[in-house]
Coordinates of C-alpha atoms in Angstrom, one line a residue:
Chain A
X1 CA -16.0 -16.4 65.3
X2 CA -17.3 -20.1 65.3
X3 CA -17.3 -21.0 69.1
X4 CA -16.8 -25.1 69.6
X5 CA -16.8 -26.6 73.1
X6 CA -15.6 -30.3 74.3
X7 CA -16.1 -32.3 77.2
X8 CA -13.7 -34.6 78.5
X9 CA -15.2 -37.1 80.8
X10 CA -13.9 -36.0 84.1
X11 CA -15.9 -33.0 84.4
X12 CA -13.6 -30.3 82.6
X13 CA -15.1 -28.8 79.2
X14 CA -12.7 -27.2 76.8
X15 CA -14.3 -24.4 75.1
X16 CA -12.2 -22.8 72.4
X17 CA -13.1 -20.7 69.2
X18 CA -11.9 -20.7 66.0
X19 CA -11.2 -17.5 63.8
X20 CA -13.5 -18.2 60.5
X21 CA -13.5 -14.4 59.1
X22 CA -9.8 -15.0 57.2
X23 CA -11.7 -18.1 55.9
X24 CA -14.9 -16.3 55.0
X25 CA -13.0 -13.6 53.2
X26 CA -10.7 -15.5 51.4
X27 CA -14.3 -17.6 50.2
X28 CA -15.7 -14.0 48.7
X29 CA -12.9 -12.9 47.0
X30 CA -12.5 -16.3 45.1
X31 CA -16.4 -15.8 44.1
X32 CA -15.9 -12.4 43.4
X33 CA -13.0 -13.2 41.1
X34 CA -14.9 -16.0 39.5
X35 CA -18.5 -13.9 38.6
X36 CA -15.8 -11.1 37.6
X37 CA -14.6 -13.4 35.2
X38 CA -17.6 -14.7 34.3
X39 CA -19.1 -11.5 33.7
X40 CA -16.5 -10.7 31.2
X41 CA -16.7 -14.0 29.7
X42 CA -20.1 -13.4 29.1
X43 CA -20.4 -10.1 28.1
X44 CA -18.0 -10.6 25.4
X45 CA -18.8 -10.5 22.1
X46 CA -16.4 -12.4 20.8
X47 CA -16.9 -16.3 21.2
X48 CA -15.2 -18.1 23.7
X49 CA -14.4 -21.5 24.7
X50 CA -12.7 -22.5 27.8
X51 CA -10.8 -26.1 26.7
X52 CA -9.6 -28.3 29.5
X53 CA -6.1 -30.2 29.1
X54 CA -7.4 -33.4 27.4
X55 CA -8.8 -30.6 25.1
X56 CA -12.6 -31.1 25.8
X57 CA -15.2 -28.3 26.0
X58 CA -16.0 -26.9 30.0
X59 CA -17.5 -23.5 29.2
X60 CA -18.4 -21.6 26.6
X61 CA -19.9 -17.5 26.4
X62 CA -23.5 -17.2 24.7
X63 CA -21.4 -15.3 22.2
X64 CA -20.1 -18.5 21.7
X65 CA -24.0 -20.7 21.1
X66 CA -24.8 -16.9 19.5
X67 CA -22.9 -17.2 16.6
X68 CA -22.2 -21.1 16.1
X69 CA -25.9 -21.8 16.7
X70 CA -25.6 -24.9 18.9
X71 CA -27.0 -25.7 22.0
X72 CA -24.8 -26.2 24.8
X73 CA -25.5 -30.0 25.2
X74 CA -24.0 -29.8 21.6
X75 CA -20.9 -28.5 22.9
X76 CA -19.5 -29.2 26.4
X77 CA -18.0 -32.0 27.1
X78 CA -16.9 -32.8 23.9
X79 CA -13.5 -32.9 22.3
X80 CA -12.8 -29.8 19.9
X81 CA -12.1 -31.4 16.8
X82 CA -15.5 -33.2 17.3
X83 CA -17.7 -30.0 17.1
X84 CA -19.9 -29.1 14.3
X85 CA -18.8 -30.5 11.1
X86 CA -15.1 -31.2 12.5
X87 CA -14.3 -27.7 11.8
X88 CA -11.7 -27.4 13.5
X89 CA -9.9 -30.5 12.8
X90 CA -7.1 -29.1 11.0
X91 CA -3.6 -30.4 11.3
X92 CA -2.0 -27.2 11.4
X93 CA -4.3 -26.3 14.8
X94 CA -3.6 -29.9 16.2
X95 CA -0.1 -28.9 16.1
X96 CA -0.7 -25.1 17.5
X97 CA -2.8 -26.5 20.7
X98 CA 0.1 -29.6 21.3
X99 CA 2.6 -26.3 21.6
X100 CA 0.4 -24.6 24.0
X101 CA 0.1 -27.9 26.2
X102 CA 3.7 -28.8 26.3
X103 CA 5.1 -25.4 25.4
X104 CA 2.3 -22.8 27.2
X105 CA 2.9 -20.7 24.0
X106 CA 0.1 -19.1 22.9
X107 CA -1.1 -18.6 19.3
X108 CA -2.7 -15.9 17.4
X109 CA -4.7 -15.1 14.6
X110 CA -4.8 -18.7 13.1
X111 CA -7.2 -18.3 10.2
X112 CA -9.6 -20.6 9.5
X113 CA -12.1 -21.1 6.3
X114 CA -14.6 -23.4 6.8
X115 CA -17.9 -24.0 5.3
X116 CA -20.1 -24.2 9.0
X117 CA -22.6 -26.4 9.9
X118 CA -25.2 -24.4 10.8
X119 CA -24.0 -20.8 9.5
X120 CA -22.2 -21.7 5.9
X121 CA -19.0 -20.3 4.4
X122 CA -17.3 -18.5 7.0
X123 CA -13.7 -16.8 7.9
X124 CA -12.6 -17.3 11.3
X125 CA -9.2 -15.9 13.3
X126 CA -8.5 -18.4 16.9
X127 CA -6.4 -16.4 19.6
X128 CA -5.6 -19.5 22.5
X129 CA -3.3 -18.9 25.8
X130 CA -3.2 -21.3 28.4
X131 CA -5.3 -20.1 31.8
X132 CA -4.1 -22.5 34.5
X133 CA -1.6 -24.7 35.1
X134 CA -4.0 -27.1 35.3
X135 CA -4.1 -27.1 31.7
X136 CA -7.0 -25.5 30.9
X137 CA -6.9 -23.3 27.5
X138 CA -9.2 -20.4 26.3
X139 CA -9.9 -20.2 22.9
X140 CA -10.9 -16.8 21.3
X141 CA -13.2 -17.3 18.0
X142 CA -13.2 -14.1 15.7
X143 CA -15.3 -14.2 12.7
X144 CA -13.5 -12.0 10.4
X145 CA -15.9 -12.7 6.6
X146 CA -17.1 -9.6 6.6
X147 CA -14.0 -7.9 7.2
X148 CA -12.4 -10.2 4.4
X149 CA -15.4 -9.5 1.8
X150 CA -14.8 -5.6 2.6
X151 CA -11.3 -6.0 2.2
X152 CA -11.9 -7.9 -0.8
X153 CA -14.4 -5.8 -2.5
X154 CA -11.8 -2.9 -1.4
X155 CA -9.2 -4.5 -3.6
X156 CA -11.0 -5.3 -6.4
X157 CA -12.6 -1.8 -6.6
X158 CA -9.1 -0.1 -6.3
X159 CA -7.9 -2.4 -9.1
X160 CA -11.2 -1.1 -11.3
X161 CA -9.7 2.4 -10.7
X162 CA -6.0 1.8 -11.6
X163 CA -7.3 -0.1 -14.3
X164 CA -9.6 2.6 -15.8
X165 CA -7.1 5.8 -14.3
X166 CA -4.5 3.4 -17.0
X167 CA -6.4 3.7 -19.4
X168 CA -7.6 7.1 -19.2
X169 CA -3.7 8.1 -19.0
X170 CA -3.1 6.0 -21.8
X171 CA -5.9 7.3 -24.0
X172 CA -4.8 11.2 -23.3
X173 CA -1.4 10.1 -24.6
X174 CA -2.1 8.7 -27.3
X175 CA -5.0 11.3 -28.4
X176 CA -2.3 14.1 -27.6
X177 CA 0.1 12.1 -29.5
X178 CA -2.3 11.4 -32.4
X179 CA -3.7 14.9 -32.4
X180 CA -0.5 16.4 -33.2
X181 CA -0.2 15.2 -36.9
X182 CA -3.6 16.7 -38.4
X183 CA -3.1 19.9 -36.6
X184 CA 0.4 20.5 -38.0
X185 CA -1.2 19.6 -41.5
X186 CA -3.7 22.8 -40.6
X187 CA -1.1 24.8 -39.8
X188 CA 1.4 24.0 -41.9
X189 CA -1.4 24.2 -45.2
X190 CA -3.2 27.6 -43.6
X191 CA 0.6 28.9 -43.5
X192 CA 1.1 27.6 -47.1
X193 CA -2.1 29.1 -47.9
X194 CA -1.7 33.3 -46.6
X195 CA 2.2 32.9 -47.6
X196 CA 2.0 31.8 -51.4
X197 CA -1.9 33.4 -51.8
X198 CA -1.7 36.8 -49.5
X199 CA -1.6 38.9 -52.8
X200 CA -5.2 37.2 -53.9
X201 CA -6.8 37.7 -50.5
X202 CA -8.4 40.7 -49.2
X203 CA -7.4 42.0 -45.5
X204 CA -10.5 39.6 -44.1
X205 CA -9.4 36.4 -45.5
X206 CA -5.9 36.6 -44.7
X207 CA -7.5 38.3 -41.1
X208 CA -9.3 34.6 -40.8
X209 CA -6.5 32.5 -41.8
X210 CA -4.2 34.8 -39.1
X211 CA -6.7 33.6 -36.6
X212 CA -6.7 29.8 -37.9
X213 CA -3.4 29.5 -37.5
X214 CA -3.6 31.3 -33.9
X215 CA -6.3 28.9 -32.7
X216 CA -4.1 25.8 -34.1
X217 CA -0.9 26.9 -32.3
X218 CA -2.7 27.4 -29.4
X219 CA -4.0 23.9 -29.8
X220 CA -0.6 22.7 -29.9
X221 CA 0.9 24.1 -27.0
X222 CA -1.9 22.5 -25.1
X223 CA -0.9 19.3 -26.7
X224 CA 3.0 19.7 -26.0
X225 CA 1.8 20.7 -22.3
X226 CA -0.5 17.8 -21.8
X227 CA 2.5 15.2 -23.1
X228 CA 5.1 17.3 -20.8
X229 CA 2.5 17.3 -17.3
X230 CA 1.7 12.9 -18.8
X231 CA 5.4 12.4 -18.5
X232 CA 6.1 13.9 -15.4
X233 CA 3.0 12.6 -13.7
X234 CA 2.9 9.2 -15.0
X235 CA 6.1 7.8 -16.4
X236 CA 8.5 6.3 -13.3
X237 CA 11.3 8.2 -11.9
X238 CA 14.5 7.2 -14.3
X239 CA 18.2 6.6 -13.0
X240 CA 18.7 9.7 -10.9
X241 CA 22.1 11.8 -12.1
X242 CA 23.9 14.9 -10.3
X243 CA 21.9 17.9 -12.0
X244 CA 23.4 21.5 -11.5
X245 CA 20.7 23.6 -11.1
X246 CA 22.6 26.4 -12.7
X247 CA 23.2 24.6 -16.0
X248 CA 19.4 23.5 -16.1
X249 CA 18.8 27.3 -15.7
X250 CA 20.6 28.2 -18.2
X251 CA 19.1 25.7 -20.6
X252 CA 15.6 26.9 -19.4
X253 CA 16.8 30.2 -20.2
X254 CA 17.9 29.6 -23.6
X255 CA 14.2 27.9 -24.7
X256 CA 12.8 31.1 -23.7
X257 CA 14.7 32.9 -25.2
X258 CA 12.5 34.6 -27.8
X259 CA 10.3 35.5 -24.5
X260 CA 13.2 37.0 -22.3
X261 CA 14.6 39.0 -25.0
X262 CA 10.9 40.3 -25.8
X263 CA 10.1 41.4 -22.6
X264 CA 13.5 42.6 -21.8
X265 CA 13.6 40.7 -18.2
X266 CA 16.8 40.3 -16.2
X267 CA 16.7 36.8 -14.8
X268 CA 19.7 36.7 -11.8
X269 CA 20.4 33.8 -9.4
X270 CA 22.5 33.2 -6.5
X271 CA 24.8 29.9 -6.7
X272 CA 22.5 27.0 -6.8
X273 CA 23.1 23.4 -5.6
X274 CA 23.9 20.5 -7.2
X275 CA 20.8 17.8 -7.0
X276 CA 20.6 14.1 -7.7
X277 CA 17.7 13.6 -9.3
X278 CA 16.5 13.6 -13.3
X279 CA 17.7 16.7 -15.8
X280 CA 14.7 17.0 -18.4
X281 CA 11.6 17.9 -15.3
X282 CA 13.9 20.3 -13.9
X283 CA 14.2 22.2 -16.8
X284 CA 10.9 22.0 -17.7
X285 CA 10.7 23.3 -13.9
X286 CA 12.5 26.2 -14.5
X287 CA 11.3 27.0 -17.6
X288 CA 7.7 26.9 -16.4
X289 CA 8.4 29.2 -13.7
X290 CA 10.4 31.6 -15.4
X291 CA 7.8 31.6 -18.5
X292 CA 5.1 32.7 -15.7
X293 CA 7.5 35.3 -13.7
X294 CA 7.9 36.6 -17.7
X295 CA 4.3 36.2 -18.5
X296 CA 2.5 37.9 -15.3
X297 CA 4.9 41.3 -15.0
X298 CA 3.7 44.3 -14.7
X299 CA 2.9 46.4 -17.8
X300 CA 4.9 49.3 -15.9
X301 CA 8.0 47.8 -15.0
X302 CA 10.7 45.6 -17.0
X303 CA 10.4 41.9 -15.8
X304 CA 13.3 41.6 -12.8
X305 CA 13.3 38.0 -11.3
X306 CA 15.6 36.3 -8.9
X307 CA 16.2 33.0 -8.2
X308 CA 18.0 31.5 -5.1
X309 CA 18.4 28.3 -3.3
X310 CA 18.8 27.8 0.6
X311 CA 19.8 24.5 2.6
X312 CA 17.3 23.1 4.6
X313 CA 18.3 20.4 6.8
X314 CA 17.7 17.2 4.0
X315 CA 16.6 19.5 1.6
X316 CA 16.9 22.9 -0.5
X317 CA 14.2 25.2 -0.2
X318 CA 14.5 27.7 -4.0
X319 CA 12.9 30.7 -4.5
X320 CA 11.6 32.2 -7.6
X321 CA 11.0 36.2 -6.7
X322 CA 9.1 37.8 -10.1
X323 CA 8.1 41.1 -8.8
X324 CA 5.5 40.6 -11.3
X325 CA 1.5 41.7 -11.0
X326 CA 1.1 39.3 -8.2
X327 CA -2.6 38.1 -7.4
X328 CA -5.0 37.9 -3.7
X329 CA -3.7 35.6 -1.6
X330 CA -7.3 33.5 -1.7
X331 CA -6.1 32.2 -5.1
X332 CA -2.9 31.3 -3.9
X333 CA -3.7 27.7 -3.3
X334 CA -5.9 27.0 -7.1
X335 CA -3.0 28.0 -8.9
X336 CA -1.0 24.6 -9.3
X337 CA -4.7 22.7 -9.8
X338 CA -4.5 22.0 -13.7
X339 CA -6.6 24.0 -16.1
X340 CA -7.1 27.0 -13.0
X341 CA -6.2 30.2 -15.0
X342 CA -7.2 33.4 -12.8
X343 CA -6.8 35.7 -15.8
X344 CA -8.8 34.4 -18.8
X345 CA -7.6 34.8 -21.9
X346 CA -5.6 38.1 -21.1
X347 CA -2.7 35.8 -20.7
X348 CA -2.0 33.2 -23.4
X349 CA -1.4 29.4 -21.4
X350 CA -3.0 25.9 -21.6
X351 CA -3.4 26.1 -17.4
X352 CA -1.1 23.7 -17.2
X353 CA 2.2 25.5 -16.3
X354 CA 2.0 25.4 -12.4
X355 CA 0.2 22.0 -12.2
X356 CA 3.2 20.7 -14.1
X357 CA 5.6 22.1 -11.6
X358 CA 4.0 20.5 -8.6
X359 CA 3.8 17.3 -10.7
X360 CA 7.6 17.6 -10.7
X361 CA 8.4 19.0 -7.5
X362 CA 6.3 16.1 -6.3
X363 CA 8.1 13.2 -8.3
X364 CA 10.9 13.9 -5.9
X365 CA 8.6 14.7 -3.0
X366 CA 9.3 17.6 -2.2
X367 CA 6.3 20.9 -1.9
X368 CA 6.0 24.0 -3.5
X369 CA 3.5 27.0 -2.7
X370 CA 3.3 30.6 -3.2
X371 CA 3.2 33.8 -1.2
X372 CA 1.7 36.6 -3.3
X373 CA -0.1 40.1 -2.8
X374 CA -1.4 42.5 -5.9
X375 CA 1.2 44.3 -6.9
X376 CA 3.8 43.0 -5.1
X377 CA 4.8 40.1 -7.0
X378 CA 4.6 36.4 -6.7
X379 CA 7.6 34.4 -4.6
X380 CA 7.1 30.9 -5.3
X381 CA 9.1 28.4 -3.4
X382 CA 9.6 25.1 -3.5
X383 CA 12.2 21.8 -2.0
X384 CA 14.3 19.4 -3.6
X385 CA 15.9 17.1 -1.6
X386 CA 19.8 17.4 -1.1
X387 CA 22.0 14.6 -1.6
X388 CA 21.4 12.4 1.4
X389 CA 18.1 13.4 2.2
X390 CA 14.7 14.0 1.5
X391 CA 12.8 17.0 0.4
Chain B
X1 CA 27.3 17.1 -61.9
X2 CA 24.4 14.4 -61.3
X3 CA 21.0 15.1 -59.5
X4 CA 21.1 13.9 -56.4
X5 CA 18.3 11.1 -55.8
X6 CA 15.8 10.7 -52.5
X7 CA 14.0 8.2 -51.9
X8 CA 11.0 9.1 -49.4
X9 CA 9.2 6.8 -47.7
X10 CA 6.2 8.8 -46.1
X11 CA 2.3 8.0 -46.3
X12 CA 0.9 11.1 -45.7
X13 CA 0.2 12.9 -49.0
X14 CA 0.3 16.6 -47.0
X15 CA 3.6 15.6 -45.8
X16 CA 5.1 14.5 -49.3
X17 CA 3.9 17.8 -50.3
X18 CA 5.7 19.3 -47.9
X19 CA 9.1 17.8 -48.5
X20 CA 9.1 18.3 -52.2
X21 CA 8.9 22.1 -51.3
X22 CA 11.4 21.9 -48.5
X23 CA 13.7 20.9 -51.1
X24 CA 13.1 23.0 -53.5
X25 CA 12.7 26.2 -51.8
X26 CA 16.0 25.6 -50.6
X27 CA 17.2 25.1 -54.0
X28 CA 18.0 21.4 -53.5
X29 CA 18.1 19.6 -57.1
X30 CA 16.9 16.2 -56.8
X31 CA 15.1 13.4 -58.1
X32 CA 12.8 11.8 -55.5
X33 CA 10.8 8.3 -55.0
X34 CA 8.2 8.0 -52.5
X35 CA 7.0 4.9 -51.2
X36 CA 3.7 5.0 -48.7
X37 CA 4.8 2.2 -46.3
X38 CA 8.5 1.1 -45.0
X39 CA 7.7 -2.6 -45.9
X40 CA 6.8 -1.3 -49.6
X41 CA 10.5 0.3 -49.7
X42 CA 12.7 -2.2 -48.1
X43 CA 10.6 -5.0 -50.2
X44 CA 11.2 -3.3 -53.5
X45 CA 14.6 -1.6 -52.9
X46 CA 16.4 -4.3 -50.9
X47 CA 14.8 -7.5 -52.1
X48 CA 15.4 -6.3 -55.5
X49 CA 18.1 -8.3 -57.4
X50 CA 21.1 -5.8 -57.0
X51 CA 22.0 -3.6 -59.6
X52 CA 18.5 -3.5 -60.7
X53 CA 17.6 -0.5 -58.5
X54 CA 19.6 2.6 -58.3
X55 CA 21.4 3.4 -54.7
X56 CA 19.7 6.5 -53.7
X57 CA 22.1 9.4 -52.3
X58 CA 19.6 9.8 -49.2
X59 CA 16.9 7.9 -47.7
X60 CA 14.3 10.0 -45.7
X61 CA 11.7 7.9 -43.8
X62 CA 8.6 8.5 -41.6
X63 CA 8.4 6.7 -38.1
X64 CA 5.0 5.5 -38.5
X65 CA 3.7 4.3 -41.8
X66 CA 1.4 1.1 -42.3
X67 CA 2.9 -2.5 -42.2
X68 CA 6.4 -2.1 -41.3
X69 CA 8.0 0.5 -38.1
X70 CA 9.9 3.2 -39.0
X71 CA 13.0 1.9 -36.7
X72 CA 12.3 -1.9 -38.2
X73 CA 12.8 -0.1 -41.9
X74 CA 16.1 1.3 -40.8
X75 CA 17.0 -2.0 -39.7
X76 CA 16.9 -3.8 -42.9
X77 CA 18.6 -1.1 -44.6
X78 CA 21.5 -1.3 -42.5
X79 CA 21.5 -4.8 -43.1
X80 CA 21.3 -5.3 -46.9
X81 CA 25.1 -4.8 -48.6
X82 CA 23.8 -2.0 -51.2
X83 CA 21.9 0.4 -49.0
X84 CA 23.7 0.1 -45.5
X85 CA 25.8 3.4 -46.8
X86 CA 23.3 5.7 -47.7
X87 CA 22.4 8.2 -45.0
X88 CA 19.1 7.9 -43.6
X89 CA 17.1 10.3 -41.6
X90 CA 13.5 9.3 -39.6
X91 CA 11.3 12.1 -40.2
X92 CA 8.8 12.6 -36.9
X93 CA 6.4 14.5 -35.0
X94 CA 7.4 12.9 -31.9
X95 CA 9.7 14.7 -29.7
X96 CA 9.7 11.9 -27.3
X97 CA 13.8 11.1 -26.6
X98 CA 13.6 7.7 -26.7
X99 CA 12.2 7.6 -30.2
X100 CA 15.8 10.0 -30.4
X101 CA 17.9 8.0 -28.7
X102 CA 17.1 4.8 -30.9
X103 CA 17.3 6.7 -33.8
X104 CA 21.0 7.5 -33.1
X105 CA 21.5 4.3 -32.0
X106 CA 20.7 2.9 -35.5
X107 CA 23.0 5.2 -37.1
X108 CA 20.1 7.4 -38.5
X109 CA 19.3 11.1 -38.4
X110 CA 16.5 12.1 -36.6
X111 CA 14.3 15.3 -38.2
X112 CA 11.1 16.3 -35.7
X113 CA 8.7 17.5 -37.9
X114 CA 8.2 21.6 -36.8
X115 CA 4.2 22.4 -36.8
X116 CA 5.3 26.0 -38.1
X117 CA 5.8 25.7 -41.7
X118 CA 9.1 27.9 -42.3
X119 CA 10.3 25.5 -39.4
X120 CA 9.3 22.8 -41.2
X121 CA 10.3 23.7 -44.8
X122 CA 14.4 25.1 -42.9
X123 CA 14.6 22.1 -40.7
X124 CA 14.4 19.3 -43.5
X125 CA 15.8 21.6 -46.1
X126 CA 19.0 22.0 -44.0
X127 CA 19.3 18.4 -42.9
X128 CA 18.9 16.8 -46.4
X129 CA 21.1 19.7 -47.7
X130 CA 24.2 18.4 -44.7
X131 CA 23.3 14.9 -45.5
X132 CA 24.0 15.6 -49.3
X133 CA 27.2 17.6 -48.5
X134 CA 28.2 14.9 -46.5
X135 CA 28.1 12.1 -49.4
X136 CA 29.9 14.4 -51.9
X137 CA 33.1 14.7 -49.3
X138 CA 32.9 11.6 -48.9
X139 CA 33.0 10.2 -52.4

């Protein structure tokens, strides 16, 4: 309370009071607004320049005189554009800070490269809004080089890898491609050889030209695999086509057929969708994962396997039951890595069987995984998508 | 009746080898030429004044020999007046389909090369023996 008293000449004295604590309070919270502010300002590590209308400097953080390394009687009071080297005397932000005056619309990340006065080559993003109606503008400074020199080095090291994972694709091809003429001359000569000379030869020779030509074929099927898992890993998706999954069954059926009618395995399916997507990895698919279910039965039993599809919302979930030898569920996850072959050379295989079915079911990205227990077979499912969806 | 005449254009020796029994183990009676590169072939057989070479009954030609591409061989052949009649076959190891597709494309057979030799010696054997078939009807 501020008491005041007045006298008026005739004797009489007016005393009267004045409320001040409305005044008082009003006073604090305006200071405690402005240190909150100015704490913030400051604490910031981001420099910050508060602009008045005419567009001259009234405050700036130690963020600010930090990272610029000025002085402030280098800076306030002066007129943006004037700071420095004339950094930032740029058209294009001339016209940015005329829209915030007339317009109060603020502007972001306005990039700025600029060789500095005092701290070289650098890359700068400005943030500016209008504070007041007054005019006044604050102006956000983020130096961004080191982001852009990670970013950069980022690219240019992910651009080394395609480059090199290009020509590492390229040079497998080819040497699998290249690779396939000498062998067939060993084979086809070491064939010539036991045929036309068997008479000459004692059991051992033609024993070691048996296992030549063993050790060549084998050689090739790695080579056919290694061009069948290239195609369907590397080359791009072709035009996709309506594919009925019972035809490419068939067809996978009909390549193995030396192997079904060996082992004697009955191969039944339930009705299977129609897909849109490409014919020749499907069969290869299918053939893959029949040639395992064929390959991994169990010595007891004749070979009984079962295919069958089920829609899945956007996608059809198949199922290849082998009822085969089946393996511990810890392995169940190596299986589709390439070259992973849990049973050495008991089974004959490049490794590449499974690998080259999750390369396919992949190409249309779908998933495929296995649930298996010894003895009790191996299911192995995986999704295509259905016609309007995804897998 | 006349002995039918091939004309091979292959550079590997093993290979050549490998035709010439193909054809006669399945009792095909032939006379055969064999050039190592395409460009050897189409320079000698098509740039030839005409008349001065005989028209073979069958061309068989590898994709890849030196100088000139198998499918670029094919090309000329079909081009030049005397030889654009005479059925051709690319012989190849690739099994890639786009090497098929162009091949059929081009009006040309197209033999993969089996690595198992009775493949091999059946699979050419049969196709030269349909091609052959094919130009007796025919004449």
């Amino acid at each position: 309370m501020i008491f005041a008293g007045a006298s008026l000449g005739d004797g009489t004295v007016i005393e009267y009071c004045i409320d001040a604590t409305a005044r008082k309070q009003a006073e604090a919270a305006v200071e405690s607004a402005r240190r909150y502010a100015e704490n913030i300002f400051e604490t910031l590590h981001e420099p910050l320049l508060v602009l008045t209308s005419s567009l001259h400097v009234h405050a700036a953080n130690r963020a600010f005189y930090e990272q610029f390394n000025v002085l402030p009687e280098e800076s306030i009071g002066r007129v943006i554009y004037d700071l420095g080297n004339k950094q930032w005397e740029i058209p294009a932000l001339r016209k940015l800070f005329e829209e915030i005056l007339t317009h109060n619309s603020p502007f972001e990340d306005f990039e700025v490269e600029h060789v500095f006065e005092s701290i070289g080559r650098r890359v700068m993003l400005l943030n500016a809004r209008r504070l007041e109606d007054d005019g006044s503008i604050l102006l956000g400074i983020r130096d961004i080089t080191g982001r852009k020199r990670v970013e950069q080095e980022l690219r240019t090291a992910e651009q080394n890898l395609r480059h090199s994972n290009d020509d590492l694709t390229h040079f497998s091809y080819a040497l699998s491609h290249d690779m396939q003429e000498p062998l067939r001359m060993v084979v086809s000569f070491t064939q010539l050889l036991a045929r036309d000379y068997h008479d000459k030869l004692d059991a051992k020779a033609n024993e070691y030209m048996r296992q030549a030509v063993d050790g060549a074929m084998r050689m090739e099927s790695l080579l056919t695999d290694l061009r069948e898992y290239w195609s369907v890993s590397e080359q791009k998706v072709e035009a996709l086509v309506p594919v009925d999954c019972n035809q490419v069954l068939e067809r996978a059926r009909t390549f193995l057929g030396s192997a079904i009618a060996e082992s004697k395995a009955t191969i039944t399916h339930d009705p299977l969708p129609t897909v849109f997507l490409e014919e020749y990895p499907l069969t290869l698919l299918f053939q893959n994962l029949l040639s395992n279910a064929i390959k991994y039965r169990r010595p007891e039993a004749l070979p009984r396997i079962h295919i069958s599809a089920h829609r899945n919302g956007s996608a059809w979930r198949f199922s290849v039951d082998d009822q085969g030898i089946g393996m511990d569920a810890r392995y169940l996850e190596q299986i589709f890595a390439p070259f992973k072959r849990l049973h050495g050379s008991k089974y004959a295989g490049t490794g590449l069987g499974l690998a080259m079915c999750k390369k396919i079911v992949e190409r249309y990205h779908g998933r495929i995984w296995a649930e298996s227990a010894p003895g009790k077979g191996t299911l192995i499912q995986f999704t295509l998508p259905a016609p309007g969806g995804k897998a | 009746m006349r002995v039918p005449h091939i004309v091979l254009i292959e550079d590997n020796p093993g290979d050549v080898m490998l035709v010439r029994l193909a054809l006669e183990e399945n009792g095909i009676p032939h006379t055969l030429t064999q050039y190592s590169s395409g460009a050897d072939a189409v320079h000698t057989l098509c740039d030839a004044p005409a008349d001065s070479t005989p028209v073979p009954d069958v061309i068989l030609l590898d994709l890849n020999t030196p100088h000139m591409d198998g499918f670029d061989a094919v090309r000329k052949f079909n081009l030049s007046p005397q030889f654009s009649q005479v059925p051709l076959a690319i012989l190849t190891s690739s099994r890639a389909r786009s090497d098929k597709h162009r091949a059929e494309l081009l009006g040309a057979r197209f033999i993969e090369k089996p690595t198992q030799l009775d493949d091999f010696l059946s699979s050419v054997g049969n196709a030269v023996k349909e091609m052959l078939e094919r130009v007796t009807a025919t004449l």
